[in-house]
XYZ file of C-alpha atoms in Angstrom:
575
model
C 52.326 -21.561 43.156
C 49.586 -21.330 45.864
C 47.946 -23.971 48.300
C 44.487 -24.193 49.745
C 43.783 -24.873 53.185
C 40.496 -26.651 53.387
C 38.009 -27.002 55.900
C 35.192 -28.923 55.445
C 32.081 -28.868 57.548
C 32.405 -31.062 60.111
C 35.519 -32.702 58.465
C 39.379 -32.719 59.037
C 41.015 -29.877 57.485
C 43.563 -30.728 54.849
C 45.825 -29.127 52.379
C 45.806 -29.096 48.555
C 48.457 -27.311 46.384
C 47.485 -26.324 43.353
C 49.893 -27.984 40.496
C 47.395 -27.362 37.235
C 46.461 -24.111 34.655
C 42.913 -25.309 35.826
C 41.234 -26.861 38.675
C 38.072 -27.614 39.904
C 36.459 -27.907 43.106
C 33.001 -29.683 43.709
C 30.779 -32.192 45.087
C 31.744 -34.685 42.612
C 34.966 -36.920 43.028
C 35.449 -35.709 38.964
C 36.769 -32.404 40.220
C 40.366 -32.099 41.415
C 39.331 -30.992 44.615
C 36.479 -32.946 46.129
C 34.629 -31.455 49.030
C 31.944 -33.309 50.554
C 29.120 -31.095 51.377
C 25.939 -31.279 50.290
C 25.326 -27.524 49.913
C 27.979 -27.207 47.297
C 27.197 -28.152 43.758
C 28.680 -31.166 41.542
C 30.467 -28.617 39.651
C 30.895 -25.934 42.073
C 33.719 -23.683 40.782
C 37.389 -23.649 39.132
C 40.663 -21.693 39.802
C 42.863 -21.179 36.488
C 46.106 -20.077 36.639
C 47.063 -17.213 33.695
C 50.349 -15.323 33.111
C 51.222 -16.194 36.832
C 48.187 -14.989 38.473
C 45.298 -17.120 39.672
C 41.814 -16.446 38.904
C 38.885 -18.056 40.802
C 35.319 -18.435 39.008
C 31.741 -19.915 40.194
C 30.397 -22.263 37.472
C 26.965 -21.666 38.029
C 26.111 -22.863 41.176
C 23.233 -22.860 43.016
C 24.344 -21.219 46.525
C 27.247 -19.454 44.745
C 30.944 -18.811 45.289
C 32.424 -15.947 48.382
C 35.489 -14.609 48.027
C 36.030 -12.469 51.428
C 32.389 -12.464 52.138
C 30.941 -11.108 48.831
C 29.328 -13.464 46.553
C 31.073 -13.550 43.058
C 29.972 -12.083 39.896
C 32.640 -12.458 37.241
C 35.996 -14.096 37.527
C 37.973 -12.851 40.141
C 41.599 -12.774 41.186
C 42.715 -14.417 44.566
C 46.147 -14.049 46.323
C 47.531 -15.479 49.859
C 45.148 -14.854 52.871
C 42.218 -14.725 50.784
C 39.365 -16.713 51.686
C 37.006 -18.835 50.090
C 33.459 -20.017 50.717
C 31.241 -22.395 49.407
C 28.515 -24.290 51.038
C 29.598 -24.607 54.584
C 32.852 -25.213 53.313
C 36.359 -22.453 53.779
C 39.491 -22.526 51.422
C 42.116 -20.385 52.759
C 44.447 -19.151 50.122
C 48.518 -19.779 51.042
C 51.488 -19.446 49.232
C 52.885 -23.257 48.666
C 56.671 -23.384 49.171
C 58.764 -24.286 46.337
C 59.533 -28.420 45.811
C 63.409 -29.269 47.161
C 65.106 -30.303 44.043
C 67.498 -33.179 44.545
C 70.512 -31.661 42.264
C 70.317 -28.900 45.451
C 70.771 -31.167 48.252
C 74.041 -30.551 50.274
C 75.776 -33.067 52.144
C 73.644 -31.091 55.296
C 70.493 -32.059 54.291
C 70.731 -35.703 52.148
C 69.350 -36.952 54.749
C 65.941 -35.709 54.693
C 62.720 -37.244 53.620
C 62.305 -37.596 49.655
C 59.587 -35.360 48.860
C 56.115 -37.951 48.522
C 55.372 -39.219 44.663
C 52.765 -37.440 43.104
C 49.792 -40.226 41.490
C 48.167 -39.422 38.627
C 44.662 -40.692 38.679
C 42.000 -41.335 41.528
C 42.436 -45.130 39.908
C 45.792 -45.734 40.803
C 47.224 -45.455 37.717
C 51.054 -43.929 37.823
C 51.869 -45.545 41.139
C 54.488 -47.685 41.481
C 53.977 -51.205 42.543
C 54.702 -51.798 46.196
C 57.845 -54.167 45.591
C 59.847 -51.357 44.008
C 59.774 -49.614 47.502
C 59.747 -52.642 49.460
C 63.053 -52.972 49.816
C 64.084 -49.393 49.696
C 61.654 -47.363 52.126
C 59.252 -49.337 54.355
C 57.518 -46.449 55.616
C 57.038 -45.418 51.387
C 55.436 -48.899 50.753
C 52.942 -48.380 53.823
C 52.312 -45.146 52.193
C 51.671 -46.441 48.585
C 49.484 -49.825 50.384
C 47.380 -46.741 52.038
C 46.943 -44.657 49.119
C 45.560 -47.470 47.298
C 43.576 -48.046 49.627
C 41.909 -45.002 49.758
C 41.551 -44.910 46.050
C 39.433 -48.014 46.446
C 37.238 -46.286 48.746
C 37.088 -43.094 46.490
C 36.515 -45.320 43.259
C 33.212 -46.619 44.813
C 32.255 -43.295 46.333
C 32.762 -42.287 42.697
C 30.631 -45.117 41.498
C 27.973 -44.081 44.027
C 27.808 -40.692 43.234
C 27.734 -41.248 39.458
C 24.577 -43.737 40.016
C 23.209 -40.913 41.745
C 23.414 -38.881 39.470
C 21.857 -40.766 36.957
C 19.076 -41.531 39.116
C 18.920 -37.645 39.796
C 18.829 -37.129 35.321
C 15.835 -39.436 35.034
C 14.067 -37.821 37.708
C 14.360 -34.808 36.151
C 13.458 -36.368 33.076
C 10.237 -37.942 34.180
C 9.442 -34.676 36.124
C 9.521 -32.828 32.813
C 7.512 -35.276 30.948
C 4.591 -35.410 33.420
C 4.551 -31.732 34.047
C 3.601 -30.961 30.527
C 5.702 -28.333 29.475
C 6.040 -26.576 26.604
C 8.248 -28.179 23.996
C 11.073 -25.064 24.462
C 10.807 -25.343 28.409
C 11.231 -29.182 28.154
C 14.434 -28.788 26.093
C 16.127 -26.508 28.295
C 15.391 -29.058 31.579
C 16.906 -31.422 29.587
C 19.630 -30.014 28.433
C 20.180 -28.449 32.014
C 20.438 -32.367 33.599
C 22.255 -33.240 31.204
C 24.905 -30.476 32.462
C 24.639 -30.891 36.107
C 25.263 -34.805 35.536
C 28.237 -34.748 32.824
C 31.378 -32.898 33.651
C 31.001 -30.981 30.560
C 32.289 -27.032 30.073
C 29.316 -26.598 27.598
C 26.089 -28.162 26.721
C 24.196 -27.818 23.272
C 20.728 -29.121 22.262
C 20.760 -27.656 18.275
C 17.688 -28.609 16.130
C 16.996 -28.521 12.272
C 13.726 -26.491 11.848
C 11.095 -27.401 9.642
C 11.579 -25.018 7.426
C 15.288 -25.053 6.781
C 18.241 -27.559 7.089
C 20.368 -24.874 8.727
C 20.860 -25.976 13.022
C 19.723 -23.661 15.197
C 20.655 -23.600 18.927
C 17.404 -24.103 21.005
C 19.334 -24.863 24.271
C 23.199 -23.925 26.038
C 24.535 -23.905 29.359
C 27.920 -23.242 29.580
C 30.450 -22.980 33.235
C 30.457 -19.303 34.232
C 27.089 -18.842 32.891
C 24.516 -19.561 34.720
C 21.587 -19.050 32.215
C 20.810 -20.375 29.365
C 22.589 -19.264 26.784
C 21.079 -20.381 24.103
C 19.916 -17.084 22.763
C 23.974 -16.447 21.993
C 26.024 -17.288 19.356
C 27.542 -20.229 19.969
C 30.893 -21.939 17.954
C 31.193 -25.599 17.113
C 33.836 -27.203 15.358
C 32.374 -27.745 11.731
C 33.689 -31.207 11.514
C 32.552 -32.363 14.394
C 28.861 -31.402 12.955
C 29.135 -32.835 10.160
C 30.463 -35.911 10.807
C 27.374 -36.371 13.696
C 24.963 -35.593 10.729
C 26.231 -37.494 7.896
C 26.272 -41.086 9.463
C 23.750 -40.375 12.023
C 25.704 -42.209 14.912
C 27.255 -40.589 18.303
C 30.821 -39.639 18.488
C 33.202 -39.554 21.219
C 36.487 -37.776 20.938
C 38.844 -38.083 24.045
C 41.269 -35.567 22.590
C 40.820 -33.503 19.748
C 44.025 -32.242 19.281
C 45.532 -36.026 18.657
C 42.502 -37.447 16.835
C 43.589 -38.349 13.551
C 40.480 -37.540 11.867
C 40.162 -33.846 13.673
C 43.565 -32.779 14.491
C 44.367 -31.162 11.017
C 40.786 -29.189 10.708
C 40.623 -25.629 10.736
C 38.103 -25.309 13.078
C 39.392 -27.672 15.405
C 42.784 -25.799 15.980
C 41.511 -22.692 16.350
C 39.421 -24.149 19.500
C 40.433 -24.347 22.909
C 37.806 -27.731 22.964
C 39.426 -30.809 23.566
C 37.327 -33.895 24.906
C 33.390 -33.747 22.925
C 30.629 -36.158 23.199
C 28.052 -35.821 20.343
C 24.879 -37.699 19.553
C 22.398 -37.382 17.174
C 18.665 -36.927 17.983
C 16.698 -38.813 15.417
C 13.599 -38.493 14.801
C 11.768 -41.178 11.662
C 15.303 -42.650 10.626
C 16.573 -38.761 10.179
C 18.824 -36.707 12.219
C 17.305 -33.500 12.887
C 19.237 -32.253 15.575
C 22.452 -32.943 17.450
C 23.341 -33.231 21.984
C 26.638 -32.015 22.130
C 29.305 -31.494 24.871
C 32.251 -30.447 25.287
C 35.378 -30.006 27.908
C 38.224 -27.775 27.606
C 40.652 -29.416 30.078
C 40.762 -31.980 32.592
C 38.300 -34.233 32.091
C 38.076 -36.226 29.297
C 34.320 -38.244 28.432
C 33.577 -41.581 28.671
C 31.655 -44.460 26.037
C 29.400 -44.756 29.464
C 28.975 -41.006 28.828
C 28.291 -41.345 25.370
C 25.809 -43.942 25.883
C 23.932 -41.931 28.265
C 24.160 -39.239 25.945
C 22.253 -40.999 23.528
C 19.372 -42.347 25.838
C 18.976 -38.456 26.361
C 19.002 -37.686 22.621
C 16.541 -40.237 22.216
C 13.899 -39.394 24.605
C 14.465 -35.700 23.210
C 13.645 -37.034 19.828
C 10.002 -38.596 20.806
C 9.407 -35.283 22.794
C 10.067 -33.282 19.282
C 8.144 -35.471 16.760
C 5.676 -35.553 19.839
C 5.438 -32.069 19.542
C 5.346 -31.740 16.167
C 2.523 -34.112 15.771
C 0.270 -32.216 18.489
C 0.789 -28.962 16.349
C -0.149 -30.590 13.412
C -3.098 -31.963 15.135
C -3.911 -28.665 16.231
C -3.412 -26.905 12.994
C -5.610 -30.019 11.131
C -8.181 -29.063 14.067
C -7.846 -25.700 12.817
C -8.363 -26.310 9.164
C -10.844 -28.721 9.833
C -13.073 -26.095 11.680
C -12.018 -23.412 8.923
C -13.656 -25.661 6.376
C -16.714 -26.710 8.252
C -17.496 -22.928 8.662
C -16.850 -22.744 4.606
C -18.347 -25.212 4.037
C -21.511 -24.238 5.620
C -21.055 -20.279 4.158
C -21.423 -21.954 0.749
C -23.739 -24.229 2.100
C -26.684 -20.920 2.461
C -25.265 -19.337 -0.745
C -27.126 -21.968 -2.499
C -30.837 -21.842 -2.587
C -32.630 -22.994 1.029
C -35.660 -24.024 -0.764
C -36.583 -23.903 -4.995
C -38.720 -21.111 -6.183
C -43.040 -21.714 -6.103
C -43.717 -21.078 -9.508
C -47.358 -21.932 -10.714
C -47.181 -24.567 -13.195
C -43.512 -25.616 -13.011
C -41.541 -28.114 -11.235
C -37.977 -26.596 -9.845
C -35.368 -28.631 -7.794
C -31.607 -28.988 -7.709
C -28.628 -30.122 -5.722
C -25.159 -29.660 -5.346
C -22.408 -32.211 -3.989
C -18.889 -31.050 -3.401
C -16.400 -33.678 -3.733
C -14.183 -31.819 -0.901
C -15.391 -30.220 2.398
C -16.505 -27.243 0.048
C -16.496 -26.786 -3.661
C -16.411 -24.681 -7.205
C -19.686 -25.703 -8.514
C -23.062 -22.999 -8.446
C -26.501 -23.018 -8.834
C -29.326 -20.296 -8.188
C -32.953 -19.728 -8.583
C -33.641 -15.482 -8.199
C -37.508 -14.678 -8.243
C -37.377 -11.127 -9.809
C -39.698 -8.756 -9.129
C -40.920 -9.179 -12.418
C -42.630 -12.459 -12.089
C -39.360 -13.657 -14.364
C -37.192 -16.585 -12.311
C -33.512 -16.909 -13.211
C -31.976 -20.417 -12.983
C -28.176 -20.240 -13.525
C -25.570 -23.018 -13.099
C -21.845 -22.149 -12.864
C -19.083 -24.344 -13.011
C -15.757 -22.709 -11.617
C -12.273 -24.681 -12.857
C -10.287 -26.674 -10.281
C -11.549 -27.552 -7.016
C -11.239 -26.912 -2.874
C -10.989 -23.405 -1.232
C -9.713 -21.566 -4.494
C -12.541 -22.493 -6.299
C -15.229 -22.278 -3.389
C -13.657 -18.720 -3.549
C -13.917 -17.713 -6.740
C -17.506 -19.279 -7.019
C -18.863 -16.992 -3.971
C -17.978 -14.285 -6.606
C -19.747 -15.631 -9.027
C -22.591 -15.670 -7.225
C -22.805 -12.621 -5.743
C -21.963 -11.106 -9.498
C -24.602 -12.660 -10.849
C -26.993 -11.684 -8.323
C -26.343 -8.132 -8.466
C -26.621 -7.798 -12.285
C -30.109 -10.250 -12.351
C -31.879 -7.158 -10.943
C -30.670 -4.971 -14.068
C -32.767 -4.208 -16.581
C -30.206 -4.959 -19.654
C -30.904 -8.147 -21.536
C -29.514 -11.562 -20.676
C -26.322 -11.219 -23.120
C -25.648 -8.165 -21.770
C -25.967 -9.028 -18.202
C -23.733 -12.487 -18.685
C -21.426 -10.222 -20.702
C -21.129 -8.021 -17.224
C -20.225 -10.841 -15.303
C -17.688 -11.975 -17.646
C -16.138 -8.678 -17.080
C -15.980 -8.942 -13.504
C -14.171 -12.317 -13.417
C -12.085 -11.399 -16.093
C -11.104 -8.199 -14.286
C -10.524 -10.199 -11.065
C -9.718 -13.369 -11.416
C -6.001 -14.894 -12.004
C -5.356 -15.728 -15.688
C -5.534 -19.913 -15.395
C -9.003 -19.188 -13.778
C -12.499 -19.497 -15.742
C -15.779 -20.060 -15.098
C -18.339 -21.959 -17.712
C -22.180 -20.787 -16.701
C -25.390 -21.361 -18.018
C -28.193 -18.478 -17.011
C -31.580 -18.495 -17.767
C -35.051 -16.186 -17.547
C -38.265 -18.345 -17.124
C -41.416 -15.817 -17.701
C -43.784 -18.546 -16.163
C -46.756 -16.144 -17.587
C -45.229 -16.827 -21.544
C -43.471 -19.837 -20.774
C -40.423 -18.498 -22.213
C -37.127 -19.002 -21.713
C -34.075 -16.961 -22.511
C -30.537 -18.071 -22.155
C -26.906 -17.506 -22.626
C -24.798 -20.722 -22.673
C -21.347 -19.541 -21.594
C -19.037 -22.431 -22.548
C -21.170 -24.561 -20.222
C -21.905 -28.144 -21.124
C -24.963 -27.938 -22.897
C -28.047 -28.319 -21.016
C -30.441 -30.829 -22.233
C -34.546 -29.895 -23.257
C -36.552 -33.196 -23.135
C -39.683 -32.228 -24.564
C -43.246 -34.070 -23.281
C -42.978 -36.660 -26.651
C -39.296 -37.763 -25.896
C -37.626 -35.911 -28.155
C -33.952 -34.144 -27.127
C -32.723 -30.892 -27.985
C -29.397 -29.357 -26.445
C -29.256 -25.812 -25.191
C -25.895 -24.360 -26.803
C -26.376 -21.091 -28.110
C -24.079 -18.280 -25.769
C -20.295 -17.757 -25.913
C -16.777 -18.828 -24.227
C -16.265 -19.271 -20.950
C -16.218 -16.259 -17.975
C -12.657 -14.966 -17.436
C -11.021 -16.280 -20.501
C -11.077 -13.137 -23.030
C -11.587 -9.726 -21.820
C -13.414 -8.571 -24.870
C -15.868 -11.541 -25.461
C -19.410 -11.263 -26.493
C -21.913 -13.522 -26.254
C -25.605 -14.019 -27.649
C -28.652 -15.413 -26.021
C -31.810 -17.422 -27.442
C -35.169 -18.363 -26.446
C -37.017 -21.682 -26.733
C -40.759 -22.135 -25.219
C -41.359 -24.808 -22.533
C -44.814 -26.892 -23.382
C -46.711 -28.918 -20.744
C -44.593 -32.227 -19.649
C -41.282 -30.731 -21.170
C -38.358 -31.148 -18.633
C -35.065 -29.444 -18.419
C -32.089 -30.430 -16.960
C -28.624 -28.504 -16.184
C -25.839 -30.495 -14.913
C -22.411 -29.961 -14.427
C -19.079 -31.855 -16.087
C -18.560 -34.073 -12.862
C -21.935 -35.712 -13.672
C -21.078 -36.657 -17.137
C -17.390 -37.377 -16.108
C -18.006 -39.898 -13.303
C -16.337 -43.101 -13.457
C -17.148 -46.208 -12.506
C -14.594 -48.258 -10.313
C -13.972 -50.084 -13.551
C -12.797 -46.928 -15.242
C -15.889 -46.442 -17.789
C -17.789 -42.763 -17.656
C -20.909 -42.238 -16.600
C -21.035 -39.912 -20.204
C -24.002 -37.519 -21.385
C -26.181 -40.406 -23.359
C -26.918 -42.377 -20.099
C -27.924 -38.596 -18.336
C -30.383 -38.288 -21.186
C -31.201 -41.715 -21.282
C -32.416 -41.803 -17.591
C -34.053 -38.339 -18.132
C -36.115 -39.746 -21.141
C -37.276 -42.668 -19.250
C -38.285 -40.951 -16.638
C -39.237 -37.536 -17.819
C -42.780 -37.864 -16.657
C -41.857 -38.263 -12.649
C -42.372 -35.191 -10.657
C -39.014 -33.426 -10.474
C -37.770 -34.060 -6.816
C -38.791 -37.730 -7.543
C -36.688 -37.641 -11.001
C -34.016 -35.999 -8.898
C -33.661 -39.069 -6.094
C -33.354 -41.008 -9.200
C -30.736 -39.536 -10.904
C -28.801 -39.160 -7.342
C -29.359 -43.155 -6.886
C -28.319 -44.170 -10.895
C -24.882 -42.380 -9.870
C -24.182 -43.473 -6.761
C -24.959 -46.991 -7.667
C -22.789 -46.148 -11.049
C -20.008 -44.852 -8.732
C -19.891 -47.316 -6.371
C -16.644 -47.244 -4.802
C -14.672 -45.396 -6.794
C -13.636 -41.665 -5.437
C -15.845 -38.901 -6.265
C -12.748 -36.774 -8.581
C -15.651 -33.405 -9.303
C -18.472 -31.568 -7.956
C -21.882 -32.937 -9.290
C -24.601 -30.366 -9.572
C -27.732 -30.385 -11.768
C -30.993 -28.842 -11.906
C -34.283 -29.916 -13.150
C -36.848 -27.626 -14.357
C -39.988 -29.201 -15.411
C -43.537 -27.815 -16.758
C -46.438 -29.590 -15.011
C -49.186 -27.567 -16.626
């Protein structure tokens, strides 16, 4: 057994003989060896006796640990005449003589002093009441009245220090919060405070991750180990986890070894752990993470440590749904500009301004229900004098169809310029998408050539809903002639027709979201009331026809959501 010698700056040197496998020596009246000295740390360092020889180990503090004038590194061994420094503080090292046993005592020496009873707690607790030497040993009782006293004193030095260092947690706290750290940075200052304040061997910060259930260790300190250490594999006892996670309340364990509920686990025996504090961080009602400490020996945790514990877990909790909300702010931001630059790509795929043709009318318009959209329309002047007016309709809606539609386009731009006939060059296009485009994908499209010098028009009709032809006397025919839709089958043909275009005839292309549209009643706009309005007004010029279609189904709509794209296209014969 050894003794220390200790001198405190400033301070009466006094003795201390070492009587456990572990103690520790800091600022804080926790340890088993308090020294007072404001350079040394809370939890400065610890000696631990093993197979008879005494080992002495800094537990990360911030001026360090000398053993013989060179700073420590690793664990090292000590022996009698060694000394110690720390702070402005020197332990010498002695060799503590062996305790007189009273079955020894000869008749020489039963007179001497009894050897001083040892008390068990800084609260008094173990020490005989005064009466029980009163009558025995005077000089004993004055002892006992002044050791009592002095645990007073050291009880509210205690209390003092421990306010103190909660004062010194928030302030760390509310340092972190207003410096604006990064979410990973903030967790480890946390975590940090909370083991500088607790006398705790190990502290854990573990978090779920959004994309799995599975806890991963964000943040670790542990006593030897000055860094964090979250980056190593740390080992928990299973239960303990789990029974923090399933009811989602903190747990305090004094002693795991004579818990009822722990001492028979597995995991539990095979760990040197014995006192653990956990709490839950919560974040909506759901744990998604657990603050967890533990202590090996000596000190045991408190329900005031618990409690404390969980005002920490808690303001970790805001501070990770915090963060999670900014990122998803940032990544809406993102997405939001993404689709605003879509949108506005698709935007100049359609046409900036209808074709000038002499004698016609052209106009159309194009209204994605989301930011960007699946529906197509296109007027090409070839350099044949011919115009091509073509309305696409891709299936589904948002970015996938937006996608797939700025292939159509550009497919049936390039094969416009061709010299092969209309079938053929729809046929070519239904290639292309077949080719590549996934299986669930198609495409219905109507195409058209206007000669505006025979006022003819040929068309394909691929699985598109069928274009109406009001002629100049009222009367309706339906443009249907063509084949399936684009993408469907990879061998399918399709046919085209021509029909004429007389003076006042109008033309009008739509797409299925104009016909579909519902009313916030539930009733559909439907095909009759699109040819309806175009009879009754077929003899407006076409932009003017166009405002009053766009009016008829927005007042139709009125506030029920928009579920399709709505394109159509007027083409109308003036002369």
């Amino acid at each position: 057994m050894i003794k220390l010698r200790v001198q405190v700056f400033m301070r009466d040197p006094f003795t201390v003989t070492l009587q456990k496998p572990v103690v520790t020596l800091g600022r804080s009246t926790r340890n088993d060896v308090c020294l007072e000295d404001i350079l040394i740390s809370r939890l400065h360092a610890e000696i631990r006796e093993e197979g008879g020889a005494y080992w002495l180990a800094d537990l990360g503090s911030a001026n360090g640990t000398f053993l013989n004038g060179e700073r420590l590194q690793a664990p090292v061994r000590i022996q009698a005449g060694d000394i110690i420094q720390m702070g402005r503080s020197l332990l010498t090292v002695e060799v503590a003589a062996p305790a007189v046993q009273a079955s020894q005592e000869s008749p020489e020496t039963s007179d001497v002093t009894r050897p001083t009873p040892v008390l068990t707690g800084l609260t008094g607790e173990g020490v005989p009441p005064v009466e029980a030497y009163a009558a025995e040993d005077s000089e004993l009782t004055r002892l006992v009245r002044q050791v009592r006293a002095e645990t007073r004193v050291l009880r509210g030095r205690r209390q003092a220090e421990r306010r103190q260092a909660l004062l010194d947690l928030i302030q760390r706290v509310g340092q972190a919060l207003a410096a604006h750290r990064s979410l990973d940075e903030f967790l480890r200052v946390i975590v940090y405070g909370v083991f500088e304040t607790f006398p705790a061997d190990r502290a854990l910060l573990l978090l779920r991750r959004s994309d799995t259930d599975d806890l991963t260790c964000v943040a670790a300190y542990s006593r030897g180990t000055p860094t964090d250490v979250a980056d190593r594999d740390v080992r928990l006892s299973r239960s303990v986890v789990e029974a923090v996670l399933q009811r989602g309340t903190p747990l305090l364990v004094p002693d795991l070894h004579v818990d009822p509920a722990f001492r028979d686990s597995a995991s539990v025996l095979a760990s040197p752990v014995r006192s653990v504090a956990v709490v839950p961080v919560v974040v909506h009602d759901r744990p998604v993470g657990i603050l967890y400490m533990d202590s090996a020996v000596g000190q045991r945790f408190t329900q005031e440590d618990v409690d404390l514990l969980t005002l920490m877990a808690f303001i970790l909790g805001i501070k990770v749904e915090n963060d999670r909300l900014i990122e998803q702010r940032i990544e809406n931001e993102r997405i939001r500009h993404q689709l605003a630059s879509a949108r506005d790509i698709q935007f100049r795929l359609l046409p900036a301004r209808p074709p000038e043709v002499p004698g016609y009318e052209i106009t159309g318009v194009s209204v994605p229900c989301y930011e960007v959209g699946g529906d197509y329309f296109d007027f090409i002047d070839l350099p044949s004098g011919v115009v091509v007016v073509a309305l696409g309709d891709v299936s589904g809606k948002g970015f996938d169809a937006a996608l797939l539609m700025a292939g159509l386009h550009a497919s049936v731009r390039s094969q416009a310029y061709t010299a092969a006939p209309v079938a053929e060059k729809v046929r070519a296009v239904h290639r292309y998408l077949w080719e590549c485009t996934p299986p669930n994908r198609f495409v219905t499209l109507f195409y058209g050539e206007l000669d505006p010098r025979t006022h003819r028009l040929v068309y394909v009709n691929a699985g598109h809903l069928p274009p109406v032809l009001v002629r100049s006397d009222g009367a309706v025919e339906r443009l249907e002639a063509g084949g399936l839709p684009l993408g469907i089958l990879g061998d399918a043909t399709y046919s085209d027709r021509a029909v004429c275009l007389e003076p006042g005839d109008l033309m009008a292309v739509y797409s299925d979201g104009v016909a579909e549209l519902q009313s916030p009643a539930g009733e559909e706009f439907g095909t009759m009331r699109v040819v309806e309005l175009l009879r009754q007004n077929r003899h407006l010029r076409a932009t003017r026809l166009r405002d009053v279609l766009e009016a008829a189904i927005r007042d139709f709509r009125g506030t029920a959501p928009v579920p399709d794209d709505l394109t159509f296209v007027l083409v109308r014969r003036t002369a």
